[in-house]
PDB file of C-alpha atoms (C1' of nucleotides) in Angstrom:
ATOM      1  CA  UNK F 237       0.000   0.000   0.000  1.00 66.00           C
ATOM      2  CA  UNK F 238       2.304   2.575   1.006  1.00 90.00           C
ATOM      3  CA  UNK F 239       4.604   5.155  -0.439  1.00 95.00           C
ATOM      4  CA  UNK F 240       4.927   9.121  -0.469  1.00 96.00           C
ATOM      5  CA  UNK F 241       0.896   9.484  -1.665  1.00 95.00           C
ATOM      6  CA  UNK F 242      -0.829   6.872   0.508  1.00 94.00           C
ATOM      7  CA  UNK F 243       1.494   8.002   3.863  1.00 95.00           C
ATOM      8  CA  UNK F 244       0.891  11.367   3.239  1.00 96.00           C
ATOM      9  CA  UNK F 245      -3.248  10.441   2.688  1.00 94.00           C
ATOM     10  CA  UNK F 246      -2.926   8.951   5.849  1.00 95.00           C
ATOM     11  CA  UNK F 247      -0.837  11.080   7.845  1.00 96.00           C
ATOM     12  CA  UNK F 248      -3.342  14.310   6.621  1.00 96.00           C
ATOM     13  CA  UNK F 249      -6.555  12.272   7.826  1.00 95.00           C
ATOM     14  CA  UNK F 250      -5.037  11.588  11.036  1.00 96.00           C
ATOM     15  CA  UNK F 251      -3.973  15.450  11.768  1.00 97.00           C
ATOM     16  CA  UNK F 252      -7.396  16.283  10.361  1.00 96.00           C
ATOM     17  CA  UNK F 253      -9.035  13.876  13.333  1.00 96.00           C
ATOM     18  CA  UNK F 254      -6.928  13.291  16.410  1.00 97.00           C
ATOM     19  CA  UNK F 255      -4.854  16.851  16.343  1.00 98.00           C
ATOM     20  CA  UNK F 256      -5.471  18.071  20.247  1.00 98.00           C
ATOM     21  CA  UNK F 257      -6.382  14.728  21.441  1.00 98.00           C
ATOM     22  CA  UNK F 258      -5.163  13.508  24.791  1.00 98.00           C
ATOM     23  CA  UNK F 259      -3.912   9.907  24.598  1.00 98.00           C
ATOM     24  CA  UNK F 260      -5.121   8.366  27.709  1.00 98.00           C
ATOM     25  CA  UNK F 261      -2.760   4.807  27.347  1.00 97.00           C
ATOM     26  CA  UNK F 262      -1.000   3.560  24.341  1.00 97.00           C
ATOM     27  CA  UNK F 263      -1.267  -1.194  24.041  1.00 97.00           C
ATOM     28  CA  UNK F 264       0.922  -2.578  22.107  1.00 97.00           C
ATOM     29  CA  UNK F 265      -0.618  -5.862  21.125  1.00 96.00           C
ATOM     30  CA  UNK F 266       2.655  -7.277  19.146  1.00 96.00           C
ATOM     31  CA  UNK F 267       5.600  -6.732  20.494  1.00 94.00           C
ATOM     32  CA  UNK F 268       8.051  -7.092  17.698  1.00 94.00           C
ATOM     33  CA  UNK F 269       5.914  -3.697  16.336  1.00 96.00           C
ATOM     34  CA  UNK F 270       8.036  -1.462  18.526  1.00 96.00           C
ATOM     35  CA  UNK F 271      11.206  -3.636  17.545  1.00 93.00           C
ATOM     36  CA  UNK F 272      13.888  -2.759  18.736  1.00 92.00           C
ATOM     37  CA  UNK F 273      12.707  -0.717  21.659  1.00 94.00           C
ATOM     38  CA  UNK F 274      10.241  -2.510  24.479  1.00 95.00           C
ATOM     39  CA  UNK F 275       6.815  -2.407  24.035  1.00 96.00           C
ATOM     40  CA  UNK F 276       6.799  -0.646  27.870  1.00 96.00           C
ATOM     41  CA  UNK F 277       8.967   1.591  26.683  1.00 96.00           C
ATOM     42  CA  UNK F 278       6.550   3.038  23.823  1.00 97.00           C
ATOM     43  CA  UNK F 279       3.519   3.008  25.933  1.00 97.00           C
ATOM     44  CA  UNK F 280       4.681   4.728  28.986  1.00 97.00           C
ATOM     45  CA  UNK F 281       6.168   7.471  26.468  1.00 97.00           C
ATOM     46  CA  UNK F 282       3.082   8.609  25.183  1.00 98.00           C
ATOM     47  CA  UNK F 283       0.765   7.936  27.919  1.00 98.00           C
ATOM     48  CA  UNK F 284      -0.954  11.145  29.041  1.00 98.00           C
ATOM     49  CA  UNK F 285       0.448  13.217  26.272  1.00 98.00           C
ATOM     50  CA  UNK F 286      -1.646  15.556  24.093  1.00 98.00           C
ATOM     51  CA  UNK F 287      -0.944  15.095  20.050  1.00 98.00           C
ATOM     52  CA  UNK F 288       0.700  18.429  19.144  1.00 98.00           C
ATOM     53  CA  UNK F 289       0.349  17.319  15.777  1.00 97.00           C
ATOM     54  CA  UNK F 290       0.868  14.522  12.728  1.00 97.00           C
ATOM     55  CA  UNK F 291       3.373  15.329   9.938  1.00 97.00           C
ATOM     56  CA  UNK F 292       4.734  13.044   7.406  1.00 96.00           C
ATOM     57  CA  UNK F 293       8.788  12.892   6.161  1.00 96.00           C
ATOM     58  CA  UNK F 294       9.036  10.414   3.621  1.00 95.00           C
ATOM     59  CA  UNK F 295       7.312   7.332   4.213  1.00 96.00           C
ATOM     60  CA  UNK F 296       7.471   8.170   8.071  1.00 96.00           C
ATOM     61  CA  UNK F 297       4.664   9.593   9.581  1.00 97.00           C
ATOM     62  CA  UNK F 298       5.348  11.737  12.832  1.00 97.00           C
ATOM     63  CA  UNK F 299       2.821  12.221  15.710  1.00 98.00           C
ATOM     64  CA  UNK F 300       4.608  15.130  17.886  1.00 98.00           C
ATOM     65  CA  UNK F 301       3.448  14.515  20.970  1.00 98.00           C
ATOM     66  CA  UNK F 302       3.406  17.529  24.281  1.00 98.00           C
ATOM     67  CA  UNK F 303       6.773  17.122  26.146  1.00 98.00           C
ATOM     68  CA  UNK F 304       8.826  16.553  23.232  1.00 97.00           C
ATOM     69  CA  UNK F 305       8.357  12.696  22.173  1.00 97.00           C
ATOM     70  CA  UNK F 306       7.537  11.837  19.018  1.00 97.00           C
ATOM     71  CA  UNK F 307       6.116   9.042  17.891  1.00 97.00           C
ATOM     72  CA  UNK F 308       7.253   7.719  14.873  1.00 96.00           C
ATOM     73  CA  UNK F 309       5.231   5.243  12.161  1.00 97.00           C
ATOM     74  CA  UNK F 310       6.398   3.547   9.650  1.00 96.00           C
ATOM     75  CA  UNK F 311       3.300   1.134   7.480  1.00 95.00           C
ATOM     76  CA  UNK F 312       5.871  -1.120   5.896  1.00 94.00           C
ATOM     77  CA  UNK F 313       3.735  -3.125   3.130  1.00 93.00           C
ATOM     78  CA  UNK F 314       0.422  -3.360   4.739  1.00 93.00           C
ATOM     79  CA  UNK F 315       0.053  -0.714   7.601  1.00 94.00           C
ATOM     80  CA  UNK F 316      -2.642   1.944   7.974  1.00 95.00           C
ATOM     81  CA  UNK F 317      -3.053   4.441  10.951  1.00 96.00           C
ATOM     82  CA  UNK F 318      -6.290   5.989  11.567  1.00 96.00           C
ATOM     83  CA  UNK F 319      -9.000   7.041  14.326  1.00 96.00           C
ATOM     84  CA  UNK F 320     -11.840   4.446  15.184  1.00 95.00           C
ATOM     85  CA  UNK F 321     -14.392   5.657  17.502  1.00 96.00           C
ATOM     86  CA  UNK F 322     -14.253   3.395  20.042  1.00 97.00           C
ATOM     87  CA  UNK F 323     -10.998   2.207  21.357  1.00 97.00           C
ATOM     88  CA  UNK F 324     -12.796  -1.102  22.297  1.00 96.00           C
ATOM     89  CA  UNK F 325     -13.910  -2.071  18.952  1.00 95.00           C
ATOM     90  CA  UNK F 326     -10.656  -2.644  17.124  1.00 95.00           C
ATOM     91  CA  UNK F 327     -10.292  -4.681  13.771  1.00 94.00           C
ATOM     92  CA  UNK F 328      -8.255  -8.018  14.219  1.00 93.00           C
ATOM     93  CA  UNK F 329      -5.171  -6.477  12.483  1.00 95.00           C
ATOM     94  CA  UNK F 330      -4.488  -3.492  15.147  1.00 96.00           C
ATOM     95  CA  UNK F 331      -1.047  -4.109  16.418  1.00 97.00           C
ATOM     96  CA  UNK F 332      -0.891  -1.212  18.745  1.00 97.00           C
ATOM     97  CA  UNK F 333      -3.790   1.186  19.689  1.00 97.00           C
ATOM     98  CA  UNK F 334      -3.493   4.119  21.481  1.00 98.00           C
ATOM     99  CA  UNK F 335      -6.420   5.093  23.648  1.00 98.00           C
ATOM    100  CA  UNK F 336      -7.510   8.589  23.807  1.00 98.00           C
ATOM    101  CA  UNK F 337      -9.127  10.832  26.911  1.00 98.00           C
ATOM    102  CA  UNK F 338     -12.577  10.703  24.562  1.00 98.00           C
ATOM    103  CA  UNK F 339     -12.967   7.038  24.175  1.00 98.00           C
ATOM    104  CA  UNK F 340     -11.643   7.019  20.553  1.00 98.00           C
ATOM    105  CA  UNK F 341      -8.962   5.164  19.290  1.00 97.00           C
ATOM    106  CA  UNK F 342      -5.915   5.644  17.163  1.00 97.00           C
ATOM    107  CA  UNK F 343      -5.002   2.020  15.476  1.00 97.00           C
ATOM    108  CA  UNK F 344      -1.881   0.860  13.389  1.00 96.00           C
ATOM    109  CA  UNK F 345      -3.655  -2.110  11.635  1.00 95.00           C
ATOM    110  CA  UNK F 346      -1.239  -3.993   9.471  1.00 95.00           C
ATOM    111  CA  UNK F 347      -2.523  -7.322   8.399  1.00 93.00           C
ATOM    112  CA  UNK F 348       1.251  -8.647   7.478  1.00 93.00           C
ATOM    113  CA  UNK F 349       2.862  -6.755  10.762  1.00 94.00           C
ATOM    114  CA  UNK F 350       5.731  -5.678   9.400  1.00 94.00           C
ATOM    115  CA  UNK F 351       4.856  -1.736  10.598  1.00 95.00           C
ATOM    116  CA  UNK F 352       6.932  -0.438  13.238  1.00 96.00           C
ATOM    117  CA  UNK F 353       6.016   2.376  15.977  1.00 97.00           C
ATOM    118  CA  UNK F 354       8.924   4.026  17.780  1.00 96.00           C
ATOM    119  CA  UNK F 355       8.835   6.660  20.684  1.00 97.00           C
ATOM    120  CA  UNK F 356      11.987   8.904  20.900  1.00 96.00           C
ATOM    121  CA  UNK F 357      12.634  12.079  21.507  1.00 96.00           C
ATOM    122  CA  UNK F 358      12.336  15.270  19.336  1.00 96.00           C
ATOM    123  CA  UNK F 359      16.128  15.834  18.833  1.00 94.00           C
ATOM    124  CA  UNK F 360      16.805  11.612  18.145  1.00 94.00           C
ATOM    125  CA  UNK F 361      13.683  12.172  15.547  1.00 94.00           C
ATOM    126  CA  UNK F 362      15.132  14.858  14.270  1.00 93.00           C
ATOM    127  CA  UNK F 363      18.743  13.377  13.944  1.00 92.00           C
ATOM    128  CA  UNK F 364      17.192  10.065  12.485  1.00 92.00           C
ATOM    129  CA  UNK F 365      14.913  11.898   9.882  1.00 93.00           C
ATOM    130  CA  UNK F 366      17.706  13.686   8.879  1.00 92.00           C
ATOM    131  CA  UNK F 367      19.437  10.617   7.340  1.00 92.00           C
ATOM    132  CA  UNK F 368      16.267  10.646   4.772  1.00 94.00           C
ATOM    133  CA  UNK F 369      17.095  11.944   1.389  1.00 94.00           C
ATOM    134  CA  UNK F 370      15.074  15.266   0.054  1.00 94.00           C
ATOM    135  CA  UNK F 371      11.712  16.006   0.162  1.00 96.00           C
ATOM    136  CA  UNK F 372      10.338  15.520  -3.653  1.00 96.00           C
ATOM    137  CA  UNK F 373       7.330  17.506  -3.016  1.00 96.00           C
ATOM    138  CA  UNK F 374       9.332  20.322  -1.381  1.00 96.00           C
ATOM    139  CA  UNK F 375      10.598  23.252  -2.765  1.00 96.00           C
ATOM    140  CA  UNK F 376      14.107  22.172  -2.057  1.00 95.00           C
ATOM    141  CA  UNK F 377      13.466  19.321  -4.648  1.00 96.00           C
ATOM    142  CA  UNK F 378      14.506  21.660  -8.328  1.00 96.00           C
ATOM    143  CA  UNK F 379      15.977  20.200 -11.407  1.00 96.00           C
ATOM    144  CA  UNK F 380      18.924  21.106 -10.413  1.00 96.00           C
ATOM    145  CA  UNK F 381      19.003  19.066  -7.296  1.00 95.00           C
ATOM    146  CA  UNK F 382      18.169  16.453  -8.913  1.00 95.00           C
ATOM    147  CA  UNK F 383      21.138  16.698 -11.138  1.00 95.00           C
ATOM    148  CA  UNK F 384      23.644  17.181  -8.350  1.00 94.00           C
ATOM    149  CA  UNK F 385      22.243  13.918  -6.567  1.00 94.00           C
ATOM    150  CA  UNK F 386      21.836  11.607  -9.984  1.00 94.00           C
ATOM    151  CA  UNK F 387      25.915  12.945 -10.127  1.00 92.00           C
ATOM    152  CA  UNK F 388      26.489  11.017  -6.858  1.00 90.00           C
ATOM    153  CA  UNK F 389      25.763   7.435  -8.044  1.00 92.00           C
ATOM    154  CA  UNK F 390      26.299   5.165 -10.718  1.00 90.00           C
ATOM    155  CA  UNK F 391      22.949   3.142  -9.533  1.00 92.00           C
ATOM    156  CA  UNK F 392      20.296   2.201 -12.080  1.00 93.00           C
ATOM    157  CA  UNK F 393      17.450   4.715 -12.177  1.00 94.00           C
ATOM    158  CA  UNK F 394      14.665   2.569 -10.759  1.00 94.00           C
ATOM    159  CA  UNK F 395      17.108   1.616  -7.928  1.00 94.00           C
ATOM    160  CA  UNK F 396      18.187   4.957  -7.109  1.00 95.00           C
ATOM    161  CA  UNK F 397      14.898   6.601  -7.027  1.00 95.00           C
ATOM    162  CA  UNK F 398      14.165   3.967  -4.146  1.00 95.00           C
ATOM    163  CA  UNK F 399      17.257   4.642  -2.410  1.00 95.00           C
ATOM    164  CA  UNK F 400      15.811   6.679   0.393  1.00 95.00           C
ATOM    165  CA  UNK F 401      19.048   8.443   0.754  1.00 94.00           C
ATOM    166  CA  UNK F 402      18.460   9.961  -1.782  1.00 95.00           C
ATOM    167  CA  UNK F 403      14.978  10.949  -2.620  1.00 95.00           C
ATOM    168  CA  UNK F 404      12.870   9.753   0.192  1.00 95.00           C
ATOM    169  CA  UNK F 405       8.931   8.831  -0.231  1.00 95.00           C
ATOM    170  CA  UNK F 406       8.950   6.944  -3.751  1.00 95.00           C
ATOM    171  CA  UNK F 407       8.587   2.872  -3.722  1.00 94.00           C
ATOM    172  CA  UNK F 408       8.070   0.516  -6.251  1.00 94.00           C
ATOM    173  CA  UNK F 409       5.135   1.750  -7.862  1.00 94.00           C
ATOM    174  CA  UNK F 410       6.172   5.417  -8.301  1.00 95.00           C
ATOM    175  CA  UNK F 411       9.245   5.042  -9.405  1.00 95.00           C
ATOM    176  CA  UNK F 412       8.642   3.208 -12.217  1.00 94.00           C
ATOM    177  CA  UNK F 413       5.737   5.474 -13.317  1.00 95.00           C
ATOM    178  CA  UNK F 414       8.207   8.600 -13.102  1.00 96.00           C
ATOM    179  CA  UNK F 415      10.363   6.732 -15.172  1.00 96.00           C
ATOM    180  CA  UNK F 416       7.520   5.853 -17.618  1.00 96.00           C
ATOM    181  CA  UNK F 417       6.580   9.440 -17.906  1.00 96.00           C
ATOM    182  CA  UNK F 418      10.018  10.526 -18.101  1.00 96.00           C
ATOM    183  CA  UNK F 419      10.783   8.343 -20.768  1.00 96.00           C
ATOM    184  CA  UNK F 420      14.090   6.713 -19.451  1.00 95.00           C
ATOM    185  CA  UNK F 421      14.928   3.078 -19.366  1.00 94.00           C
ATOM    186  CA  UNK F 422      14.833   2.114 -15.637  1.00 94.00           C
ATOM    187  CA  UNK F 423      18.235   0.363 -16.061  1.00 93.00           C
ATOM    188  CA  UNK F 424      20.272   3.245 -17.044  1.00 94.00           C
ATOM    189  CA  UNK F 425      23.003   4.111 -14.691  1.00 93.00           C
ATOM    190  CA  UNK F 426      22.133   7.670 -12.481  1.00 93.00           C
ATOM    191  CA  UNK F 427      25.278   9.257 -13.572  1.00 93.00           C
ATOM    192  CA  UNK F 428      24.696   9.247 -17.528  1.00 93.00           C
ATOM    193  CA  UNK F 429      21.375  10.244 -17.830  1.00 95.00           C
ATOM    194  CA  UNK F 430      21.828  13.500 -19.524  1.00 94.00           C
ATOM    195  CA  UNK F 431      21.097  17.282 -17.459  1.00 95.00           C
ATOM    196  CA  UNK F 432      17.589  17.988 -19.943  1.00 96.00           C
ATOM    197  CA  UNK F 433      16.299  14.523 -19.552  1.00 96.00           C
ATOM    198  CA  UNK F 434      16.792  14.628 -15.519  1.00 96.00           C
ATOM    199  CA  UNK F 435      14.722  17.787 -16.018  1.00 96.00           C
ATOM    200  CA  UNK F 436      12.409  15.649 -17.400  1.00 96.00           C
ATOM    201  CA  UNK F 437      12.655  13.041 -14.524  1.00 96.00           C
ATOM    202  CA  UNK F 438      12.024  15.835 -12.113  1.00 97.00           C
ATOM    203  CA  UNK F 439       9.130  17.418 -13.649  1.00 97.00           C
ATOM    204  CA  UNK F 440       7.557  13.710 -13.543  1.00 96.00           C
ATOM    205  CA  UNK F 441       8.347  12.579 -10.168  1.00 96.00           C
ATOM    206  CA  UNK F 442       6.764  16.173  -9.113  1.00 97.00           C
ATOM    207  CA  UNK F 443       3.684  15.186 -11.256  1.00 97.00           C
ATOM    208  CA  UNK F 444       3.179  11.838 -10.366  1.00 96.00           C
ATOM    209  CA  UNK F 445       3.523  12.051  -6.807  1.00 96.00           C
ATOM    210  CA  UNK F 446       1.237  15.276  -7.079  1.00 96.00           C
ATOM    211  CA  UNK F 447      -1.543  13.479  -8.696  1.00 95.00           C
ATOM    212  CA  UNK F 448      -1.035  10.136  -6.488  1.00 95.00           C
ATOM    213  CA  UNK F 449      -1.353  12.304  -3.231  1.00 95.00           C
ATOM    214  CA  UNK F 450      -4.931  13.602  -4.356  1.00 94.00           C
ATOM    215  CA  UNK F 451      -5.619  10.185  -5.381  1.00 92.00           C
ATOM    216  CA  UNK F 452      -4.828   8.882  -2.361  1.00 92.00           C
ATOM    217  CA  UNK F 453      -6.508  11.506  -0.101  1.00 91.00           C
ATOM    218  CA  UNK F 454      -9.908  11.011  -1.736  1.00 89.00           C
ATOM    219  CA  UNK F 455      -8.977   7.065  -1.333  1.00 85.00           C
ATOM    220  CA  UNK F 456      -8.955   7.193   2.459  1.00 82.00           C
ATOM    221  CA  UNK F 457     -11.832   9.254   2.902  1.00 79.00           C
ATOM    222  CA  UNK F 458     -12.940   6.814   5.530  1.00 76.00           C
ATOM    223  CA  UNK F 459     -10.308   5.578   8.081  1.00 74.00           C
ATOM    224  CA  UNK F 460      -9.328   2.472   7.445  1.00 76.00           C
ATOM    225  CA  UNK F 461     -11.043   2.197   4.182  1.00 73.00           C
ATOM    226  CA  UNK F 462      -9.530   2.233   0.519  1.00 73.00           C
ATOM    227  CA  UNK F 463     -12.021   3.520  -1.998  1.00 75.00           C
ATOM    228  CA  UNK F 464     -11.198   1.092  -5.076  1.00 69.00           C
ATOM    229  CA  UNK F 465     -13.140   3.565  -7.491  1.00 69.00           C
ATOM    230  CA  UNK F 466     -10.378   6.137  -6.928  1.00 74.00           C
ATOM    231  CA  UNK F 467      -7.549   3.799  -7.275  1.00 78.00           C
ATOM    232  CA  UNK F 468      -4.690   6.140  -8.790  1.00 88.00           C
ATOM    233  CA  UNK F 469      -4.523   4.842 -12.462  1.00 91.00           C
ATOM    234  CA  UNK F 470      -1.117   3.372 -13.381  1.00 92.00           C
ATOM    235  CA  UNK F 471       0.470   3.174 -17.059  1.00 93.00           C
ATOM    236  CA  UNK F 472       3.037   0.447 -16.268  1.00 94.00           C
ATOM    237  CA  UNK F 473       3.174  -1.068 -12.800  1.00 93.00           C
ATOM    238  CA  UNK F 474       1.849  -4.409 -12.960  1.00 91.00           C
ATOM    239  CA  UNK F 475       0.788  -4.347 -16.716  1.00 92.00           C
ATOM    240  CA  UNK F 476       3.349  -6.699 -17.965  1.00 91.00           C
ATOM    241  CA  UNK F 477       1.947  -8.165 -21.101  1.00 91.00           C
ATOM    242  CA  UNK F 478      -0.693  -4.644 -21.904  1.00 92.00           C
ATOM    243  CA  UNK F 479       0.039  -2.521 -24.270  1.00 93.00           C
ATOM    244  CA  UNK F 480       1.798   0.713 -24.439  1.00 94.00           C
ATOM    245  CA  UNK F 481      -1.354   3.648 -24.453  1.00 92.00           C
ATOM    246  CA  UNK F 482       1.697   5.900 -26.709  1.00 95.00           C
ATOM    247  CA  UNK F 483       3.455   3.317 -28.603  1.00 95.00           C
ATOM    248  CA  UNK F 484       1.515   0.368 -28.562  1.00 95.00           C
ATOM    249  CA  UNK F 485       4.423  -2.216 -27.888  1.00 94.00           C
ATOM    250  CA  UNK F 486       3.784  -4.286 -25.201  1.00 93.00           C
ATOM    251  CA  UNK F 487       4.794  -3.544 -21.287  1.00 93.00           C
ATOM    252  CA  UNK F 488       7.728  -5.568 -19.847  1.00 91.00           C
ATOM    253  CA  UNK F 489       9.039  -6.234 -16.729  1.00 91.00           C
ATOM    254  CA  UNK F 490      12.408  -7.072 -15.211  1.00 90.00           C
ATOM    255  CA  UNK F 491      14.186  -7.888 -11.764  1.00 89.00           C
ATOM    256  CA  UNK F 492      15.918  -4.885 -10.589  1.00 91.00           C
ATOM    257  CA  UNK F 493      17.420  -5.053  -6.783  1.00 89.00           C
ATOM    258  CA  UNK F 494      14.954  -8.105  -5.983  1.00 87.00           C
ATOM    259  CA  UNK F 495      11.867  -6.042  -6.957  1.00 91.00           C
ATOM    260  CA  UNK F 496       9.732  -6.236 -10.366  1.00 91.00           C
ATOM    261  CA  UNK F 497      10.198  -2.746 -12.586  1.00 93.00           C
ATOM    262  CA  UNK F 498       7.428  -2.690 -14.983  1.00 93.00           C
ATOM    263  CA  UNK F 499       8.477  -0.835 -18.291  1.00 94.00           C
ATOM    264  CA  UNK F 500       7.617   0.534 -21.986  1.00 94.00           C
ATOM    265  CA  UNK F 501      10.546  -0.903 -23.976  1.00 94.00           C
ATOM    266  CA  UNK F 502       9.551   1.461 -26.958  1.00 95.00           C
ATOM    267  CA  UNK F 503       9.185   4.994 -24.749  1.00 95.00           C
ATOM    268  CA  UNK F 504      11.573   4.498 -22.610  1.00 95.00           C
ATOM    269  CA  UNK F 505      15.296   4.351 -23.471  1.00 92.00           C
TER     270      UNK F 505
ATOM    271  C1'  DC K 210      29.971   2.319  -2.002  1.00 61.00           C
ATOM    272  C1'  DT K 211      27.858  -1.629  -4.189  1.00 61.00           C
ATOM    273  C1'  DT K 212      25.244  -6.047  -4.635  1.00 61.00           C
ATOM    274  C1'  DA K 213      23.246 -10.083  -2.936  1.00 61.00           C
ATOM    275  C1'  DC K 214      21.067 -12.472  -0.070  1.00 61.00           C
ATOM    276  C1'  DC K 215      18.266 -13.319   4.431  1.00 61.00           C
ATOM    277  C1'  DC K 216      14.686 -11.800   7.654  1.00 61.00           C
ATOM    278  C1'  DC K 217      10.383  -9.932   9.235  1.00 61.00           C
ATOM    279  C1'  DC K 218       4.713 -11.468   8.229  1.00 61.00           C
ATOM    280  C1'  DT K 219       0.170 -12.828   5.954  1.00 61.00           C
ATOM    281  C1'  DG K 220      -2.424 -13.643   1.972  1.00 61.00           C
ATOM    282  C1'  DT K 221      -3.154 -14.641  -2.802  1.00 61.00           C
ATOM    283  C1'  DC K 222      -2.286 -16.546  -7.051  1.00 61.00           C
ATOM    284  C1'  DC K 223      -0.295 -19.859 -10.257  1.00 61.00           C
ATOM    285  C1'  DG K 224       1.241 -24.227 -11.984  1.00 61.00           C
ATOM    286  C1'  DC K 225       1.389 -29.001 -11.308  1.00 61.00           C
TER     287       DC K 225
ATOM    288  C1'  DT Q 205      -9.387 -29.987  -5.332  1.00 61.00           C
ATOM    289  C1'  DG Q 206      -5.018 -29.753  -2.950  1.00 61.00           C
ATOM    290  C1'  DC Q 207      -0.473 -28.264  -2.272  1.00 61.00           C
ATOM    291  C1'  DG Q 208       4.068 -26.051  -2.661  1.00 61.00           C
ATOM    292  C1'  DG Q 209       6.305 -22.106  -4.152  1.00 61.00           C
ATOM    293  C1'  DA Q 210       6.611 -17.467  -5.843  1.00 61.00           C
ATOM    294  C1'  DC Q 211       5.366 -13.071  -5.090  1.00 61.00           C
ATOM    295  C1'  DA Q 212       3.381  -8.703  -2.978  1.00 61.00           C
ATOM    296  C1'  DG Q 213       3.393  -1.236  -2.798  1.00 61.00           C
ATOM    297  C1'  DG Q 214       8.325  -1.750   3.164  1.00 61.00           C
ATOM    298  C1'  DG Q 215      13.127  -1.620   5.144  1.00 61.00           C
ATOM    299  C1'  DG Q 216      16.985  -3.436   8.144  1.00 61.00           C
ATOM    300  C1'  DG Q 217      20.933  -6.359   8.665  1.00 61.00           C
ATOM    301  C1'  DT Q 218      25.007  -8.871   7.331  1.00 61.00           C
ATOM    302  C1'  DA Q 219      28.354 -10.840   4.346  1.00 61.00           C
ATOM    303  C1'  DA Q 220      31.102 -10.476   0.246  1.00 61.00           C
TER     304       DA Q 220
END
DNA sequence: CTTACCCCCTGTCCGC
DNA sequence: TGCGGACAGGGGGTAA
C-alpha cells in the first residue's frame, strides 16, 4: 500500500481527526511492532500526552506529541493508521492502539505486521529523519538538485529513485511510473542520464507524486477504508503483457534489486 | 559504495 | 481440489 501518496493520505486524515487529542494509554498488542525498543517503553512514552500534531517525512509519519516525544510510524507493506471511535472495537489487524481521553482510538492495523512504531525524543527524531534523502514535493526538490544527486551514483534509475538516501517517499510503484513518464529506461546508470532529460525526470516525479497524493486523499476518505473507485490509475506497474497507451508495444518487466520494474521498452530508453 | 542475499509477516495466485 | 512455491506497494541487517 504505502509510499509518499498513501502516507501522506494517511498522515493528513489523522492530523485532520486526532490533532489536540489527549492519549489516555497507548497497548501494544505485538511486540516485535516497537522492535527494537520494548513495548513498555513506547507506551509509557506517550501515555498522558496531548498530540501536538501529525506530519509526514518520507514514508514516516510523525505524531509530535506535548513534552517533546515523538512518535514515529512507519506502514511497511500493509500498515494503515487511523481514528476508530471506540478504542474497544478494534479490527483483528491493530497491532498497537493508542487510547484517547474521549474514548476514541488511534489504530496501526497492518494485516502482514511488518509496521513499526517508535517513541523517541524530538532531537533523536530529528537526527534520524535527517538521514532521509530530500523532500520531492518540497521546494528544495529543483531540477537542479536532482542533477547534483543523480551525479552522486552510478545506480540504475529505478534503484536509485528507491534509495531513500536519496529521494525519500517513492517505492516501487512510483518510481517506475516517473520513469515511464520521463521516458528513461529504468536500467540506465544515475550518472549518464543526460542534465535535460533529468529535467524531465524531475518534472515527472513532481507530477506523479502530485496526482497520487490527491488520489490517495480522496482514497482514504474513511479511516481504514480504501475507496477502489479512486484507485490512482497506473500506465506500467503491474501491466506486464498490456500494451503501451503511446506506442503500442507491449509492457515488460524485469528484476531490478529483488523487486519487479514494470516498463515501456519502446518509450523508454 | 555496491550487490546479494536473508529476515520480518500474511495472503493470494499460479502451476502441477 | 489440494499443495508447494513465488510473489506482494516496506526496510533493516550482514556478508562479500
Amino acid at each position: 500500500m504505502p509510499e509518499l501518496p498513501e502516507v501522506e493520505a494517511v498522515s493528513r486524515r489523522l492530523r485532520e481527526k486526532a490533532k489536540g487529542a489527549e492519549i489516555r494509554r497507548a497497548r501494544v498488542l505485538r511486540p516485535r511492532t516497537t522492535y527494537p525498543q520494548p513495548a513498555s517503553k513506547v507506551q509509557r512514552l506517550a501515555a498522558g500526552r496531548t498530540i501536538e500534531t501529525v506530519e509526514r517525512r518520507g514514508k514516516h509519519i510523525l505524531i509530535y506529541l506535548s513534552g517533546g516525544v515523538v512518535l514515529a510510524c512507519h506502514l511497511r507493506m500493509t500498515g494503515n493508521l487511523y481514528v476508530i471511535p471506540d478504542a474497544g472495537t478494534r479490527p483483528l489487524s491493530t497491532r498497537l492502539y493508542l487510547e484517547l481521553a474521549d474514548g476514541r482510538g488511534i489504530v496501526l492495523d497492518d494485516r502482514r505486521a511488518l509496521g513499526v512504531v517508535n517513541a523517541f525524543p524530538l532531537a533523536q527524531a530529528q537526527t534520524l529523519m535527517n538521514k532521509l534523502g530530500i523532500e520531492p514535493l518540497s521546494a528544495e526538490f529543483t531540477p537542479g538538485r536532482l542533477i547534483e544527486l543523480a551525479a552522486r551514483s552510478k545506480m540504475p534509475a529505478k534503484v536509485f529513485l528507491m534509495d531513500q538516501r536519496f529521494i525519500s517517499g517513492l517505492g516501487n510503484i512510483y518510481s517506475a511510473e516517473a520513469l515511464y513518464r520521463a521516458r528513461i529506461h529504468p536500467a540506465t546508470p544515475t550518472n549518464q542520464i543526460r542534465p535535460a532529460r533529468l529535467c524531465r525526470l524531475h518534472a515527472a516525479i513532481v507530477d506523479v507524486l502530485n496526482d497520487a497524493v490527491k488520489s490517495a486523499y480522496i482514497a482514504y476518505e474513511r479511516p481504514g477504508q480504501f475507496r477502489e473507485a479512486e484507485r490512482f490509475p497506473l500506465a506500467v506497474y503491474g501491466r506486464e503483457g498490456d500494451r503501451c497507451p503511446v506506442c503500442h508495444r507491449r509492457i515488460r518487466r524485469l528484476t531490478q534489486a529483488g523487486r519487479s520494474t514494470y516498463y515501456c521498452p519502446g518509450c523508454q530508453r
